[in-house]
């Protein structure tokens, strides 16, 4: 029996399908083309004033936590690598992007938001920074079969968005 090609993502297709989706949902690019914002490096400006700092993956640790004196190894047993983290005032918005085009493991990953949010809360506690945990999902998830998962996500203090993240949801 011939092997069917993977056309839905996951496995070997994760990067191919995920990068395209992540490119469409790039927060810094969206901010930079918005007339009210300017982006320089990881800094977001509005009217010449820095209003936010953006970090991804390891840069959250190297570019923010470590310089702030936070050693994650003393707080967490494993480093968490967010797709995006936007610091606005004393709130950090952890943004996880999930792409799916068929049944697969992302379904179960959505149910980990409570644990990860609590881990981030521990990580930022010494800096007195509030944590918001958000998913940005592609339109595959816009189905009734995800209603229970979405209800759970909201019940544990997390949020989800389909295809876009409104700026007013991230303090901008």
PDB file of C-alpha atoms in Angstrom:
ATOM      1  CA  UNK A   1       0.000   0.000   0.000  1.00  0.00           C
ATOM      2  CA  UNK A   2       1.418   3.368  -1.008  1.00  0.00           C
ATOM      3  CA  UNK A   3       1.945   5.963   1.724  1.00  0.00           C
ATOM      4  CA  UNK A   4      -0.481   8.896   1.545  1.00  0.00           C
ATOM      5  CA  UNK A   5       1.145  12.333   1.433  1.00  0.00           C
ATOM      6  CA  UNK A   6       0.707  14.541   4.498  1.00  0.00           C
ATOM      7  CA  UNK A   7      -1.393  17.520   3.438  1.00  0.00           C
ATOM      8  CA  UNK A   8      -2.824  18.581   6.792  1.00  0.00           C
ATOM      9  CA  UNK A   9       0.208  19.537   8.855  1.00  0.00           C
ATOM     10  CA  UNK A  10       1.842  17.964  11.860  1.00  0.00           C
ATOM     11  CA  UNK A  11       4.819  15.671  11.653  1.00  0.00           C
ATOM     12  CA  UNK A  12       7.076  16.505   8.727  1.00  0.00           C
ATOM     13  CA  UNK A  13       4.644  19.157   7.474  1.00  0.00           C
ATOM     14  CA  UNK A  14       4.547  21.153  10.734  1.00  0.00           C
ATOM     15  CA  UNK A  15       7.048  23.785   9.626  1.00  0.00           C
ATOM     16  CA  UNK A  16       5.734  24.032   6.081  1.00  0.00           C
ATOM     17  CA  UNK A  17       2.116  24.606   7.090  1.00  0.00           C
ATOM     18  CA  UNK A  18       2.807  26.341  10.392  1.00  0.00           C
ATOM     19  CA  UNK A  19       5.253  28.912   9.077  1.00  0.00           C
ATOM     20  CA  UNK A  20       2.790  30.064   6.444  1.00  0.00           C
ATOM     21  CA  UNK A  21       0.120  30.531   9.110  1.00  0.00           C
ATOM     22  CA  UNK A  22       2.555  32.192  11.501  1.00  0.00           C
ATOM     23  CA  UNK A  23       3.632  34.538   8.731  1.00  0.00           C
ATOM     24  CA  UNK A  24       0.018  35.572   8.251  1.00  0.00           C
ATOM     25  CA  UNK A  25      -0.333  36.129  11.992  1.00  0.00           C
ATOM     26  CA  UNK A  26       2.924  37.991  12.631  1.00  0.00           C
ATOM     27  CA  UNK A  27       2.140  40.551  15.330  1.00  0.00           C
ATOM     28  CA  UNK A  28       5.136  42.828  14.722  1.00  0.00           C
ATOM     29  CA  UNK A  29       4.376  43.050  11.002  1.00  0.00           C
ATOM     30  CA  UNK A  30       0.737  43.854  11.744  1.00  0.00           C
ATOM     31  CA  UNK A  31       1.764  46.575  14.201  1.00  0.00           C
ATOM     32  CA  UNK A  32       4.333  48.022  11.832  1.00  0.00           C
ATOM     33  CA  UNK A  33       1.820  48.500   9.012  1.00  0.00           C
ATOM     34  CA  UNK A  34      -0.739  50.049  11.367  1.00  0.00           C
ATOM     35  CA  UNK A  35      -0.638  53.873  11.104  1.00  0.00           C
ATOM     36  CA  UNK A  36      -0.584  54.349  14.910  1.00  0.00           C
ATOM     37  CA  UNK A  37       2.480  52.193  15.579  1.00  0.00           C
ATOM     38  CA  UNK A  38       6.143  51.972  14.638  1.00  0.00           C
ATOM     39  CA  UNK A  39       8.316  48.945  15.357  1.00  0.00           C
ATOM     40  CA  UNK A  40      12.072  49.124  15.893  1.00  0.00           C
ATOM     41  CA  UNK A  41      13.668  45.810  16.816  1.00  0.00           C
ATOM     42  CA  UNK A  42      11.459  44.407  19.554  1.00  0.00           C
ATOM     43  CA  UNK A  43      10.139  47.803  20.666  1.00  0.00           C
ATOM     44  CA  UNK A  44       6.686  49.071  19.707  1.00  0.00           C
ATOM     45  CA  UNK A  45       6.180  52.858  19.612  1.00  0.00           C
ATOM     46  CA  UNK A  46       3.054  54.984  19.518  1.00  0.00           C
ATOM     47  CA  UNK A  47       3.539  58.723  18.983  1.00  0.00           C
ATOM     48  CA  UNK A  48       7.278  58.368  19.637  1.00  0.00           C
ATOM     49  CA  UNK A  49       6.804  56.621  23.010  1.00  0.00           C
ATOM     50  CA  UNK A  50       7.586  52.965  23.695  1.00  0.00           C
ATOM     51  CA  UNK A  51       4.306  51.216  24.493  1.00  0.00           C
ATOM     52  CA  UNK A  52       5.360  47.554  24.279  1.00  0.00           C
ATOM     53  CA  UNK A  53       8.214  45.084  23.957  1.00  0.00           C
ATOM     54  CA  UNK A  54       7.925  41.905  21.900  1.00  0.00           C
ATOM     55  CA  UNK A  55       9.783  38.635  22.450  1.00  0.00           C
ATOM     56  CA  UNK A  56       9.710  35.190  20.868  1.00  0.00           C
ATOM     57  CA  UNK A  57      10.936  31.807  22.075  1.00  0.00           C
ATOM     58  CA  UNK A  58      14.384  31.998  23.761  1.00  0.00           C
ATOM     59  CA  UNK A  59      14.528  35.786  23.399  1.00  0.00           C
ATOM     60  CA  UNK A  60      11.953  36.103  26.195  1.00  0.00           C
ATOM     61  CA  UNK A  61      14.600  34.691  28.525  1.00  0.00           C
ATOM     62  CA  UNK A  62      17.741  36.203  26.998  1.00  0.00           C
ATOM     63  CA  UNK A  63      16.255  39.583  26.118  1.00  0.00           C
ATOM     64  CA  UNK A  64      14.027  40.171  29.126  1.00  0.00           C
ATOM     65  CA  UNK A  65      13.978  37.706  32.029  1.00  0.00           C
ATOM     66  CA  UNK A  66      17.725  37.184  32.434  1.00  0.00           C
ATOM     67  CA  UNK A  67      18.534  40.939  32.314  1.00  0.00           C
ATOM     68  CA  UNK A  68      15.730  41.467  34.859  1.00  0.00           C
ATOM     69  CA  UNK A  69      17.451  39.011  37.211  1.00  0.00           C
ATOM     70  CA  UNK A  70      15.056  36.090  36.711  1.00  0.00           C
ATOM     71  CA  UNK A  71      16.665  32.639  36.481  1.00  0.00           C
ATOM     72  CA  UNK A  72      13.933  30.404  35.086  1.00  0.00           C
ATOM     73  CA  UNK A  73      15.790  27.270  36.254  1.00  0.00           C
ATOM     74  CA  UNK A  74      15.099  28.261  39.858  1.00  0.00           C
ATOM     75  CA  UNK A  75      11.371  28.625  39.113  1.00  0.00           C
ATOM     76  CA  UNK A  76      10.424  26.136  36.392  1.00  0.00           C
ATOM     77  CA  UNK A  77      11.564  22.604  35.697  1.00  0.00           C
ATOM     78  CA  UNK A  78      11.416  23.223  31.938  1.00  0.00           C
ATOM     79  CA  UNK A  79      11.715  26.340  29.795  1.00  0.00           C
ATOM     80  CA  UNK A  80       8.533  27.384  28.010  1.00  0.00           C
ATOM     81  CA  UNK A  81       9.031  28.863  24.537  1.00  0.00           C
ATOM     82  CA  UNK A  82       6.171  31.132  23.501  1.00  0.00           C
ATOM     83  CA  UNK A  83       5.435  31.874  19.870  1.00  0.00           C
ATOM     84  CA  UNK A  84       5.101  35.470  21.004  1.00  0.00           C
ATOM     85  CA  UNK A  85       5.175  37.491  24.211  1.00  0.00           C
ATOM     86  CA  UNK A  86       4.117  41.138  24.225  1.00  0.00           C
ATOM     87  CA  UNK A  87       4.893  43.186  27.328  1.00  0.00           C
ATOM     88  CA  UNK A  88       2.526  46.149  27.657  1.00  0.00           C
ATOM     89  CA  UNK A  89       2.868  48.018  30.947  1.00  0.00           C
ATOM     90  CA  UNK A  90       2.872  45.409  33.698  1.00  0.00           C
ATOM     91  CA  UNK A  91       1.046  42.752  31.623  1.00  0.00           C
ATOM     92  CA  UNK A  92       2.660  40.155  29.421  1.00  0.00           C
ATOM     93  CA  UNK A  93       0.509  38.625  26.727  1.00  0.00           C
ATOM     94  CA  UNK A  94       1.688  35.108  25.898  1.00  0.00           C
ATOM     95  CA  UNK A  95       0.553  34.304  22.378  1.00  0.00           C
ATOM     96  CA  UNK A  96       0.538  30.748  21.077  1.00  0.00           C
ATOM     97  CA  UNK A  97      -0.290  30.176  17.418  1.00  0.00           C
ATOM     98  CA  UNK A  98      -1.858  26.861  16.492  1.00  0.00           C
ATOM     99  CA  UNK A  99      -2.440  25.736  12.934  1.00  0.00           C
ATOM    100  CA  UNK A 100      -4.436  22.643  12.003  1.00  0.00           C
ATOM    101  CA  UNK A 101      -5.844  21.388   8.712  1.00  0.00           C
ATOM    102  CA  UNK A 102      -7.012  17.951   9.861  1.00  0.00           C
ATOM    103  CA  UNK A 103      -7.481  15.945  13.032  1.00  0.00           C
ATOM    104  CA  UNK A 104      -4.299  15.734  15.025  1.00  0.00           C
ATOM    105  CA  UNK A 105      -2.281  16.517  18.112  1.00  0.00           C
ATOM    106  CA  UNK A 106      -3.077  20.252  18.272  1.00  0.00           C
ATOM    107  CA  UNK A 107      -6.498  19.277  19.621  1.00  0.00           C
ATOM    108  CA  UNK A 108      -4.890  18.059  22.841  1.00  0.00           C
ATOM    109  CA  UNK A 109      -2.362  20.898  23.008  1.00  0.00           C
ATOM    110  CA  UNK A 110      -5.182  23.418  23.374  1.00  0.00           C
ATOM    111  CA  UNK A 111      -6.077  21.806  26.681  1.00  0.00           C
ATOM    112  CA  UNK A 112      -2.673  22.624  28.206  1.00  0.00           C
ATOM    113  CA  UNK A 113      -3.326  26.360  28.496  1.00  0.00           C
ATOM    114  CA  UNK A 114      -4.167  26.262  32.214  1.00  0.00           C
ATOM    115  CA  UNK A 115      -0.890  24.547  33.114  1.00  0.00           C
ATOM    116  CA  UNK A 116       1.209  26.817  30.902  1.00  0.00           C
ATOM    117  CA  UNK A 117      -0.522  29.975  32.117  1.00  0.00           C
ATOM    118  CA  UNK A 118       0.202  28.968  35.719  1.00  0.00           C
ATOM    119  CA  UNK A 119       3.836  28.301  34.835  1.00  0.00           C
ATOM    120  CA  UNK A 120       4.156  31.750  33.268  1.00  0.00           C
ATOM    121  CA  UNK A 121       2.486  33.298  36.328  1.00  0.00           C
ATOM    122  CA  UNK A 122       5.192  31.698  38.514  1.00  0.00           C
ATOM    123  CA  UNK A 123       7.884  32.870  36.106  1.00  0.00           C
ATOM    124  CA  UNK A 124       6.788  36.520  36.175  1.00  0.00           C
ATOM    125  CA  UNK A 125       5.660  36.724  39.824  1.00  0.00           C
ATOM    126  CA  UNK A 126       8.878  38.276  41.138  1.00  0.00           C
ATOM    127  CA  UNK A 127       8.568  41.070  38.552  1.00  0.00           C
ATOM    128  CA  UNK A 128       4.940  41.794  39.516  1.00  0.00           C
ATOM    129  CA  UNK A 129       3.869  41.224  35.912  1.00  0.00           C
ATOM    130  CA  UNK A 130       0.370  39.960  35.163  1.00  0.00           C
ATOM    131  CA  UNK A 131       0.073  37.116  32.624  1.00  0.00           C
ATOM    132  CA  UNK A 132      -2.551  36.733  29.914  1.00  0.00           C
ATOM    133  CA  UNK A 133      -2.432  33.541  27.847  1.00  0.00           C
ATOM    134  CA  UNK A 134      -3.909  33.622  24.342  1.00  0.00           C
ATOM    135  CA  UNK A 135      -4.246  31.257  21.432  1.00  0.00           C
ATOM    136  CA  UNK A 136      -4.423  32.509  17.849  1.00  0.00           C
ATOM    137  CA  UNK A 137      -5.930  29.686  15.818  1.00  0.00           C
ATOM    138  CA  UNK A 138      -6.512  29.221  12.131  1.00  0.00           C
ATOM    139  CA  UNK A 139     -10.059  28.838  10.852  1.00  0.00           C
ATOM    140  CA  UNK A 140      -9.862  25.020  11.004  1.00  0.00           C
ATOM    141  CA  UNK A 141     -10.889  25.367  14.653  1.00  0.00           C
ATOM    142  CA  UNK A 142     -14.036  27.332  13.831  1.00  0.00           C
ATOM    143  CA  UNK A 143     -16.186  24.218  14.285  1.00  0.00           C
ATOM    144  CA  UNK A 144     -18.819  23.118  16.771  1.00  0.00           C
ATOM    145  CA  UNK A 145     -16.655  20.164  17.816  1.00  0.00           C
ATOM    146  CA  UNK A 146     -14.305  22.625  19.566  1.00  0.00           C
ATOM    147  CA  UNK A 147     -17.016  24.306  21.652  1.00  0.00           C
ATOM    148  CA  UNK A 148     -16.162  22.258  24.764  1.00  0.00           C
ATOM    149  CA  UNK A 149     -12.466  23.009  24.396  1.00  0.00           C
ATOM    150  CA  UNK A 150     -13.154  26.719  23.903  1.00  0.00           C
ATOM    151  CA  UNK A 151     -15.404  26.738  26.950  1.00  0.00           C
ATOM    152  CA  UNK A 152     -12.591  25.108  28.942  1.00  0.00           C
ATOM    153  CA  UNK A 153      -9.989  27.580  27.657  1.00  0.00           C
ATOM    154  CA  UNK A 154     -12.134  30.480  28.838  1.00  0.00           C
ATOM    155  CA  UNK A 155     -13.040  28.797  32.148  1.00  0.00           C
ATOM    156  CA  UNK A 156      -9.366  28.678  33.174  1.00  0.00           C
ATOM    157  CA  UNK A 157      -8.724  32.334  32.364  1.00  0.00           C
ATOM    158  CA  UNK A 158      -7.233  31.986  28.904  1.00  0.00           C
ATOM    159  CA  UNK A 159      -8.560  33.305  25.603  1.00  0.00           C
ATOM    160  CA  UNK A 160      -8.620  32.182  21.996  1.00  0.00           C
ATOM    161  CA  UNK A 161      -9.000  34.023  18.713  1.00  0.00           C
ATOM    162  CA  UNK A 162      -9.618  32.707  15.212  1.00  0.00           C
ATOM    163  CA  UNK A 163      -7.249  34.066  12.522  1.00  0.00           C
ATOM    164  CA  UNK A 164      -6.657  37.431  14.202  1.00  0.00           C
ATOM    165  CA  UNK A 165      -5.787  39.049  17.500  1.00  0.00           C
ATOM    166  CA  UNK A 166      -7.491  42.410  18.053  1.00  0.00           C
ATOM    167  CA  UNK A 167      -5.075  45.091  19.275  1.00  0.00           C
ATOM    168  CA  UNK A 168      -7.449  46.112  22.060  1.00  0.00           C
ATOM    169  CA  UNK A 169      -7.092  42.589  23.522  1.00  0.00           C
ATOM    170  CA  UNK A 170      -3.360  43.146  24.008  1.00  0.00           C
ATOM    171  CA  UNK A 171      -3.512  46.504  25.716  1.00  0.00           C
ATOM    172  CA  UNK A 172      -2.810  48.610  22.616  1.00  0.00           C
TER     173      UNK A 172
END
